[in-house]
Amino acid sequence: MIKNKSTLNGIRNAAVFKSEWKDAFETSIQPVIELVNGRFGRMKLKGTPLSVYRGVPHELFGQPLDDYHRPSSRNTTDFDTEEVELDKTNRELLKAGRARDAILCGECNKPRKGYSANRLIDEQDEVLRRIKEQKSYVCGDSLPEGWEMVMISSLLCTSEVETSYYGSTVRSFLPPCCVYCGTKGDFLESSDDYISELFTHFSVVRPICTHCRSKGHGAKIWGRQFVRKKKKS
């Protein structure tokens, strides 16, 4: 029956009604999985054996899970010494004036800025384009070794969008986004009562989307404006 199915999607659809197909496939491919796992289990990276993990069991599909074991969802203060030291080493590069572009995190979808001492050449732009297309970058990751552009290592998916993302030096090539989730639209307008009230007291109100506001988040503000009170006559 399978040979009559011309596409993989057609086989998947048929397997919904033929549960024995799925069981037969898993049984037939098990030797291949064990062979590949065995080979990776014998490999080492800088003297450390690679860890080989089994796939997610079917019992977990559809079950509510949290992000406890996801590295990029750690508390924003839980950084490794290596990550902090790397940012200290690159502190001369990690300045707003040296931001060249931003890469969206493949997990939280927040933009994270890339920094370089010089403008990127065509070959580097091409590598950056591929990284963006693959959506393989995750908050805190480093870019390919030997490349001039660096990222901030002490950033996690739980970290807000950097304040410098909204600076005048990058405003011309980086679109505005919500400071909490990175959404590039559906912002509270300046005519909104909440936002307009903030503007009477502060010179800068960072973009916030309606969803984050509905969750109880407040807009990030900066530059308190002091208004002189009129003297009573």
PDB file of C-alpha atoms in Angstrom:
ATOM      1  CA  MET A   1       0.000   0.000   0.000  1.00  0.00           C
ATOM      2  CA  ILE A   2       2.899   2.362   0.698  1.00  0.00           C
ATOM      3  CA  LYS A   3       4.241   2.143  -2.852  1.00  0.00           C
ATOM      4  CA  ASN A   4       1.002   3.752  -4.074  1.00  0.00           C
ATOM      5  CA  LYS A   5       1.703   6.856  -1.986  1.00  0.00           C
ATOM      6  CA  SER A   6       3.726   9.371  -3.989  1.00  0.00           C
ATOM      7  CA  THR A   7       4.594  11.746  -1.136  1.00  0.00           C
ATOM      8  CA  LEU A   8       5.767  11.494   2.450  1.00  0.00           C
ATOM      9  CA  ASN A   9       2.757  13.553   3.497  1.00  0.00           C
ATOM     10  CA  GLY A  10       0.494  10.973   1.902  1.00  0.00           C
ATOM     11  CA  ILE A  11       2.183   8.207   3.894  1.00  0.00           C
ATOM     12  CA  ARG A  12       1.737  10.197   7.123  1.00  0.00           C
ATOM     13  CA  ASN A  13      -1.949  10.712   6.418  1.00  0.00           C
ATOM     14  CA  ALA A  14      -2.441   7.012   5.702  1.00  0.00           C
ATOM     15  CA  ALA A  15      -0.590   6.089   8.906  1.00  0.00           C
ATOM     16  CA  VAL A  16      -3.276   7.897  10.901  1.00  0.00           C
ATOM     17  CA  PHE A  17      -5.681   5.106   9.927  1.00  0.00           C
ATOM     18  CA  LYS A  18      -3.050   2.342   9.828  1.00  0.00           C
ATOM     19  CA  SER A  19      -1.354   2.477  13.216  1.00  0.00           C
ATOM     20  CA  GLU A  20       0.560  -0.730  12.455  1.00  0.00           C
ATOM     21  CA  TRP A  21       2.504   1.164   9.758  1.00  0.00           C
ATOM     22  CA  LYS A  22       4.046   3.424  12.356  1.00  0.00           C
ATOM     23  CA  ASP A  23       4.975   0.509  14.606  1.00  0.00           C
ATOM     24  CA  ALA A  24       6.516  -1.373  11.676  1.00  0.00           C
ATOM     25  CA  PHE A  25       8.535   1.672  10.632  1.00  0.00           C
ATOM     26  CA  GLU A  26       9.899   2.229  14.153  1.00  0.00           C
ATOM     27  CA  THR A  27      10.897  -1.429  14.370  1.00  0.00           C
ATOM     28  CA  SER A  28      12.648  -1.374  10.991  1.00  0.00           C
ATOM     29  CA  ILE A  29      14.617   1.801  11.701  1.00  0.00           C
ATOM     30  CA  GLN A  30      15.688   0.876  15.239  1.00  0.00           C
ATOM     31  CA  PRO A  31      18.961  -0.841  14.130  1.00  0.00           C
ATOM     32  CA  VAL A  32      19.925   2.318  12.223  1.00  0.00           C
ATOM     33  CA  ILE A  33      19.267   4.517  15.278  1.00  0.00           C
ATOM     34  CA  GLU A  34      21.342   2.236  17.503  1.00  0.00           C
ATOM     35  CA  LEU A  35      24.191   2.228  14.959  1.00  0.00           C
ATOM     36  CA  VAL A  36      24.262   6.037  14.709  1.00  0.00           C
ATOM     37  CA  ASN A  37      24.003   6.476  18.493  1.00  0.00           C
ATOM     38  CA  GLY A  38      26.832   3.997  18.975  1.00  0.00           C
ATOM     39  CA  ARG A  39      29.115   5.869  16.605  1.00  0.00           C
ATOM     40  CA  PHE A  40      28.408   9.241  18.207  1.00  0.00           C
ATOM     41  CA  GLY A  41      28.870   7.690  21.644  1.00  0.00           C
ATOM     42  CA  ARG A  42      32.455   6.786  20.709  1.00  0.00           C
ATOM     43  CA  MET A  43      33.272  10.313  19.568  1.00  0.00           C
ATOM     44  CA  LYS A  44      34.949  12.937  21.739  1.00  0.00           C
ATOM     45  CA  LEU A  45      35.154  16.718  21.611  1.00  0.00           C
ATOM     46  CA  LYS A  46      38.376  18.057  23.135  1.00  0.00           C
ATOM     47  CA  GLY A  47      38.719  14.854  25.137  1.00  0.00           C
ATOM     48  CA  THR A  48      35.133  14.877  26.434  1.00  0.00           C
ATOM     49  CA  PRO A  49      32.819  12.084  25.186  1.00  0.00           C
ATOM     50  CA  LEU A  50      29.716  13.294  23.370  1.00  0.00           C
ATOM     51  CA  SER A  51      26.414  12.799  25.161  1.00  0.00           C
ATOM     52  CA  VAL A  52      23.889  10.746  23.221  1.00  0.00           C
ATOM     53  CA  TYR A  53      20.218  11.263  24.041  1.00  0.00           C
ATOM     54  CA  ARG A  54      17.202   9.223  23.105  1.00  0.00           C
ATOM     55  CA  GLY A  55      14.356  10.892  21.253  1.00  0.00           C
ATOM     56  CA  VAL A  56      11.343  12.320  23.046  1.00  0.00           C
ATOM     57  CA  PRO A  57       9.003   9.449  24.027  1.00  0.00           C
ATOM     58  CA  HIS A  58       5.540   9.521  22.500  1.00  0.00           C
ATOM     59  CA  GLU A  59       4.013   9.675  25.976  1.00  0.00           C
ATOM     60  CA  LEU A  60       5.193  13.286  26.260  1.00  0.00           C
ATOM     61  CA  PHE A  61       3.513  14.494  23.075  1.00  0.00           C
ATOM     62  CA  GLY A  62       0.593  16.757  23.907  1.00  0.00           C
ATOM     63  CA  GLN A  63       1.551  16.981  27.577  1.00  0.00           C
ATOM     64  CA  PRO A  64       2.032  20.402  29.243  1.00  0.00           C
ATOM     65  CA  LEU A  65       5.748  21.031  29.811  1.00  0.00           C
ATOM     66  CA  ASP A  66       7.720  23.911  31.285  1.00  0.00           C
ATOM     67  CA  ASP A  67      11.056  25.391  30.213  1.00  0.00           C
ATOM     68  CA  TYR A  68      12.973  24.319  33.314  1.00  0.00           C
ATOM     69  CA  HIS A  69      15.548  22.299  31.375  1.00  0.00           C
ATOM     70  CA  ARG A  70      15.887  24.723  28.456  1.00  0.00           C
ATOM     71  CA  PRO A  71      19.281  26.475  28.894  1.00  0.00           C
ATOM     72  CA  SER A  72      18.188  29.741  27.299  1.00  0.00           C
ATOM     73  CA  SER A  73      15.255  30.091  29.723  1.00  0.00           C
ATOM     74  CA  ARG A  74      17.387  30.331  32.847  1.00  0.00           C
ATOM     75  CA  ASN A  75      16.986  33.189  35.281  1.00  0.00           C
ATOM     76  CA  THR A  76      18.537  36.350  33.840  1.00  0.00           C
ATOM     77  CA  THR A  77      21.106  36.440  36.651  1.00  0.00           C
ATOM     78  CA  ASP A  78      22.270  32.826  36.278  1.00  0.00           C
ATOM     79  CA  PHE A  79      25.265  33.232  33.993  1.00  0.00           C
ATOM     80  CA  ASP A  80      28.383  31.122  33.760  1.00  0.00           C
ATOM     81  CA  THR A  81      31.675  32.797  34.607  1.00  0.00           C
ATOM     82  CA  GLU A  82      32.846  32.026  31.079  1.00  0.00           C
ATOM     83  CA  GLU A  83      29.925  33.956  29.562  1.00  0.00           C
ATOM     84  CA  VAL A  84      30.530  37.009  31.731  1.00  0.00           C
ATOM     85  CA  GLU A  85      34.276  36.968  31.083  1.00  0.00           C
ATOM     86  CA  LEU A  86      33.706  36.699  27.329  1.00  0.00           C
ATOM     87  CA  ASP A  87      31.565  39.838  27.377  1.00  0.00           C
ATOM     88  CA  LYS A  88      34.243  41.624  29.393  1.00  0.00           C
ATOM     89  CA  THR A  89      36.834  40.631  26.802  1.00  0.00           C
ATOM     90  CA  ASN A  90      34.627  42.021  24.019  1.00  0.00           C
ATOM     91  CA  ARG A  91      33.505  45.138  25.900  1.00  0.00           C
ATOM     92  CA  GLU A  92      35.241  47.458  23.414  1.00  0.00           C
ATOM     93  CA  LEU A  93      33.161  45.918  20.627  1.00  0.00           C
ATOM     94  CA  LEU A  94      29.863  45.706  22.508  1.00  0.00           C
ATOM     95  CA  LYS A  95      29.015  49.359  22.044  1.00  0.00           C
ATOM     96  CA  ALA A  96      25.950  50.813  20.345  1.00  0.00           C
ATOM     97  CA  GLY A  97      28.029  52.523  17.671  1.00  0.00           C
ATOM     98  CA  ARG A  98      29.467  49.189  16.559  1.00  0.00           C
ATOM     99  CA  ALA A  99      26.160  47.364  16.153  1.00  0.00           C
ATOM    100  CA  ARG A 100      25.882  46.114  12.557  1.00  0.00           C
ATOM    101  CA  ASP A 101      22.692  44.073  12.487  1.00  0.00           C
ATOM    102  CA  ALA A 102      20.337  42.004  14.612  1.00  0.00           C
ATOM    103  CA  ILE A 103      19.549  38.274  14.569  1.00  0.00           C
ATOM    104  CA  LEU A 104      16.240  36.860  15.763  1.00  0.00           C
ATOM    105  CA  CYS A 105      16.507  34.151  18.403  1.00  0.00           C
ATOM    106  CA  GLY A 106      15.139  30.872  17.075  1.00  0.00           C
ATOM    107  CA  GLU A 107      13.363  30.190  20.383  1.00  0.00           C
ATOM    108  CA  CYS A 108      12.050  33.481  21.807  1.00  0.00           C
ATOM    109  CA  ASN A 109      12.071  35.498  18.545  1.00  0.00           C
ATOM    110  CA  LYS A 110      13.704  38.526  20.182  1.00  0.00           C
ATOM    111  CA  PRO A 111      16.255  40.488  18.138  1.00  0.00           C
ATOM    112  CA  ARG A 112      19.826  40.313  19.458  1.00  0.00           C
ATOM    113  CA  LYS A 113      22.389  42.749  18.102  1.00  0.00           C
ATOM    114  CA  GLY A 114      25.654  41.733  16.478  1.00  0.00           C
ATOM    115  CA  TYR A 115      28.714  43.933  16.942  1.00  0.00           C
ATOM    116  CA  SER A 116      31.808  44.407  14.828  1.00  0.00           C
ATOM    117  CA  ALA A 117      34.701  46.864  14.707  1.00  0.00           C
ATOM    118  CA  ASN A 118      34.261  47.223  10.941  1.00  0.00           C
ATOM    119  CA  ARG A 119      31.366  47.135   8.538  1.00  0.00           C
ATOM    120  CA  LEU A 120      30.619  43.656   7.248  1.00  0.00           C
ATOM    121  CA  ILE A 121      31.952  42.686   3.842  1.00  0.00           C
ATOM    122  CA  ASP A 122      29.814  40.846   1.273  1.00  0.00           C
ATOM    123  CA  GLU A 123      30.983  37.380   2.373  1.00  0.00           C
ATOM    124  CA  GLN A 124      30.096  38.134   5.989  1.00  0.00           C
ATOM    125  CA  ASP A 125      26.709  39.505   4.976  1.00  0.00           C
ATOM    126  CA  GLU A 126      26.054  36.218   3.165  1.00  0.00           C
ATOM    127  CA  VAL A 127      26.949  34.162   6.259  1.00  0.00           C
ATOM    128  CA  LEU A 128      24.704  36.368   8.380  1.00  0.00           C
ATOM    129  CA  ARG A 129      21.853  35.925   5.911  1.00  0.00           C
ATOM    130  CA  ARG A 130      22.174  32.134   6.134  1.00  0.00           C
ATOM    131  CA  ILE A 131      22.159  32.223   9.940  1.00  0.00           C
ATOM    132  CA  LYS A 132      18.972  34.269   9.841  1.00  0.00           C
ATOM    133  CA  GLU A 133      17.317  31.908   7.354  1.00  0.00           C
ATOM    134  CA  GLN A 134      18.237  28.803   9.351  1.00  0.00           C
ATOM    135  CA  LYS A 135      16.907  30.357  12.586  1.00  0.00           C
ATOM    136  CA  SER A 136      19.648  28.454  14.400  1.00  0.00           C
ATOM    137  CA  TYR A 137      20.809  31.294  16.638  1.00  0.00           C
ATOM    138  CA  VAL A 138      19.651  31.177  20.278  1.00  0.00           C
ATOM    139  CA  CYS A 139      20.163  33.918  22.862  1.00  0.00           C
ATOM    140  CA  GLY A 140      23.695  33.752  24.254  1.00  0.00           C
ATOM    141  CA  ASP A 141      25.152  31.812  21.316  1.00  0.00           C
ATOM    142  CA  SER A 142      28.418  32.794  19.672  1.00  0.00           C
ATOM    143  CA  LEU A 143      28.805  33.213  15.925  1.00  0.00           C
ATOM    144  CA  PRO A 144      31.235  31.106  13.834  1.00  0.00           C
ATOM    145  CA  GLU A 145      34.757  31.132  15.251  1.00  0.00           C
ATOM    146  CA  GLY A 146      37.098  33.564  13.547  1.00  0.00           C
ATOM    147  CA  TRP A 147      34.270  35.793  12.369  1.00  0.00           C
ATOM    148  CA  GLU A 148      34.532  39.489  13.193  1.00  0.00           C
ATOM    149  CA  MET A 149      30.974  39.909  14.479  1.00  0.00           C
ATOM    150  CA  VAL A 150      30.328  39.052  18.127  1.00  0.00           C
ATOM    151  CA  MET A 151      27.157  38.674  20.171  1.00  0.00           C
ATOM    152  CA  ILE A 152      26.490  39.348  23.843  1.00  0.00           C
ATOM    153  CA  SER A 153      26.946  36.029  25.670  1.00  0.00           C
ATOM    154  CA  SER A 154      25.164  37.011  28.892  1.00  0.00           C
ATOM    155  CA  LEU A 155      21.736  37.218  27.267  1.00  0.00           C
ATOM    156  CA  LEU A 156      18.977  34.638  27.665  1.00  0.00           C
ATOM    157  CA  CYS A 157      15.502  34.177  26.252  1.00  0.00           C
ATOM    158  CA  THR A 158      14.232  35.558  29.561  1.00  0.00           C
ATOM    159  CA  SER A 159      16.232  38.769  29.024  1.00  0.00           C
ATOM    160  CA  GLU A 160      14.388  41.793  27.688  1.00  0.00           C
ATOM    161  CA  VAL A 161      15.420  43.462  24.448  1.00  0.00           C
ATOM    162  CA  GLU A 162      18.562  45.521  25.080  1.00  0.00           C
ATOM    163  CA  THR A 163      18.029  49.195  25.847  1.00  0.00           C
ATOM    164  CA  SER A 164      20.651  50.118  23.246  1.00  0.00           C
ATOM    165  CA  TYR A 165      18.479  48.447  20.578  1.00  0.00           C
ATOM    166  CA  TYR A 166      16.341  51.590  20.652  1.00  0.00           C
ATOM    167  CA  GLY A 167      19.287  53.997  20.407  1.00  0.00           C
ATOM    168  CA  SER A 168      19.658  56.613  17.696  1.00  0.00           C
ATOM    169  CA  THR A 169      22.717  54.868  16.209  1.00  0.00           C
ATOM    170  CA  VAL A 170      20.731  51.771  15.167  1.00  0.00           C
ATOM    171  CA  ARG A 171      17.270  53.220  14.724  1.00  0.00           C
ATOM    172  CA  SER A 172      17.850  53.710  10.997  1.00  0.00           C
ATOM    173  CA  PHE A 173      18.292  49.995  10.224  1.00  0.00           C
ATOM    174  CA  LEU A 174      16.623  48.123  13.107  1.00  0.00           C
ATOM    175  CA  PRO A 175      12.803  48.209  13.255  1.00  0.00           C
ATOM    176  CA  PRO A 176      11.055  48.973  16.578  1.00  0.00           C
ATOM    177  CA  CYS A 177       9.901  45.993  18.614  1.00  0.00           C
ATOM    178  CA  CYS A 178       8.235  45.231  21.936  1.00  0.00           C
ATOM    179  CA  VAL A 179      10.810  45.377  24.720  1.00  0.00           C
ATOM    180  CA  TYR A 180       9.379  42.233  26.351  1.00  0.00           C
ATOM    181  CA  CYS A 181       8.673  39.791  23.504  1.00  0.00           C
ATOM    182  CA  GLY A 182      10.306  41.290  20.408  1.00  0.00           C
ATOM    183  CA  THR A 183       7.059  41.587  18.434  1.00  0.00           C
ATOM    184  CA  LYS A 184       7.409  44.124  15.621  1.00  0.00           C
ATOM    185  CA  GLY A 185       3.851  45.371  15.588  1.00  0.00           C
ATOM    186  CA  ASP A 186       0.544  45.658  17.439  1.00  0.00           C
ATOM    187  CA  PHE A 187       2.016  48.320  19.744  1.00  0.00           C
ATOM    188  CA  LEU A 188       0.005  50.520  22.061  1.00  0.00           C
ATOM    189  CA  GLU A 189      -0.357  53.783  20.148  1.00  0.00           C
ATOM    190  CA  SER A 190       0.769  57.131  21.523  1.00  0.00           C
ATOM    191  CA  SER A 191      -2.918  58.092  21.595  1.00  0.00           C
ATOM    192  CA  ASP A 192      -3.616  55.309  24.105  1.00  0.00           C
ATOM    193  CA  ASP A 193      -4.520  56.819  27.489  1.00  0.00           C
ATOM    194  CA  TYR A 194      -1.838  54.817  29.304  1.00  0.00           C
ATOM    195  CA  ILE A 195       0.936  55.761  26.851  1.00  0.00           C
ATOM    196  CA  SER A 196      -0.099  59.411  26.526  1.00  0.00           C
ATOM    197  CA  GLU A 197      -0.079  59.747  30.310  1.00  0.00           C
ATOM    198  CA  LEU A 198       3.466  58.372  30.456  1.00  0.00           C
ATOM    199  CA  PHE A 199       4.612  60.864  27.831  1.00  0.00           C
ATOM    200  CA  THR A 200       3.512  63.715  30.075  1.00  0.00           C
ATOM    201  CA  HIS A 201       6.090  62.583  32.643  1.00  0.00           C
ATOM    202  CA  PHE A 202       8.831  60.914  30.554  1.00  0.00           C
ATOM    203  CA  SER A 203      10.579  61.827  27.323  1.00  0.00           C
ATOM    204  CA  VAL A 204      11.034  58.208  26.173  1.00  0.00           C
ATOM    205  CA  VAL A 205       8.495  55.365  26.289  1.00  0.00           C
ATOM    206  CA  ARG A 206       9.716  52.077  24.809  1.00  0.00           C
ATOM    207  CA  PRO A 207       7.352  50.150  22.483  1.00  0.00           C
ATOM    208  CA  ILE A 208       5.096  47.622  24.190  1.00  0.00           C
ATOM    209  CA  CYS A 209       2.632  45.347  22.389  1.00  0.00           C
ATOM    210  CA  THR A 210      -0.984  44.932  23.423  1.00  0.00           C
ATOM    211  CA  HIS A 211      -0.406  41.289  24.394  1.00  0.00           C
ATOM    212  CA  CYS A 212       2.391  42.077  26.873  1.00  0.00           C
ATOM    213  CA  ARG A 213       0.384  44.957  28.278  1.00  0.00           C
ATOM    214  CA  SER A 214      -2.609  42.646  28.802  1.00  0.00           C
ATOM    215  CA  LYS A 215      -0.296  40.326  30.773  1.00  0.00           C
ATOM    216  CA  GLY A 216       0.360  43.137  33.229  1.00  0.00           C
ATOM    217  CA  HIS A 217       3.686  44.438  31.915  1.00  0.00           C
ATOM    218  CA  GLY A 218       4.307  48.154  32.114  1.00  0.00           C
ATOM    219  CA  ALA A 219       6.012  50.225  29.442  1.00  0.00           C
ATOM    220  CA  LYS A 220       9.715  50.914  29.940  1.00  0.00           C
ATOM    221  CA  ILE A 221      10.343  54.631  30.360  1.00  0.00           C
ATOM    222  CA  TRP A 222      13.339  56.957  30.526  1.00  0.00           C
ATOM    223  CA  GLY A 223      14.027  60.675  30.990  1.00  0.00           C
ATOM    224  CA  ARG A 224      11.679  62.026  33.626  1.00  0.00           C
ATOM    225  CA  GLN A 225      10.348  65.435  32.712  1.00  0.00           C
ATOM    226  CA  PHE A 226      10.014  67.909  35.533  1.00  0.00           C
ATOM    227  CA  VAL A 227       7.223  70.408  35.112  1.00  0.00           C
ATOM    228  CA  ARG A 228       7.297  73.477  37.258  1.00  0.00           C
ATOM    229  CA  LYS A 229       4.180  73.992  39.252  1.00  0.00           C
ATOM    230  CA  LYS A 230       2.495  77.326  38.810  1.00  0.00           C
ATOM    231  CA  LYS A 231       2.633  79.540  41.847  1.00  0.00           C
ATOM    232  CA  LYS A 232      -0.675  80.344  43.393  1.00  0.00           C
ATOM    233  CA  SER A 233      -1.536  84.022  43.090  1.00  0.00           C
TER     234      SER A 233
END
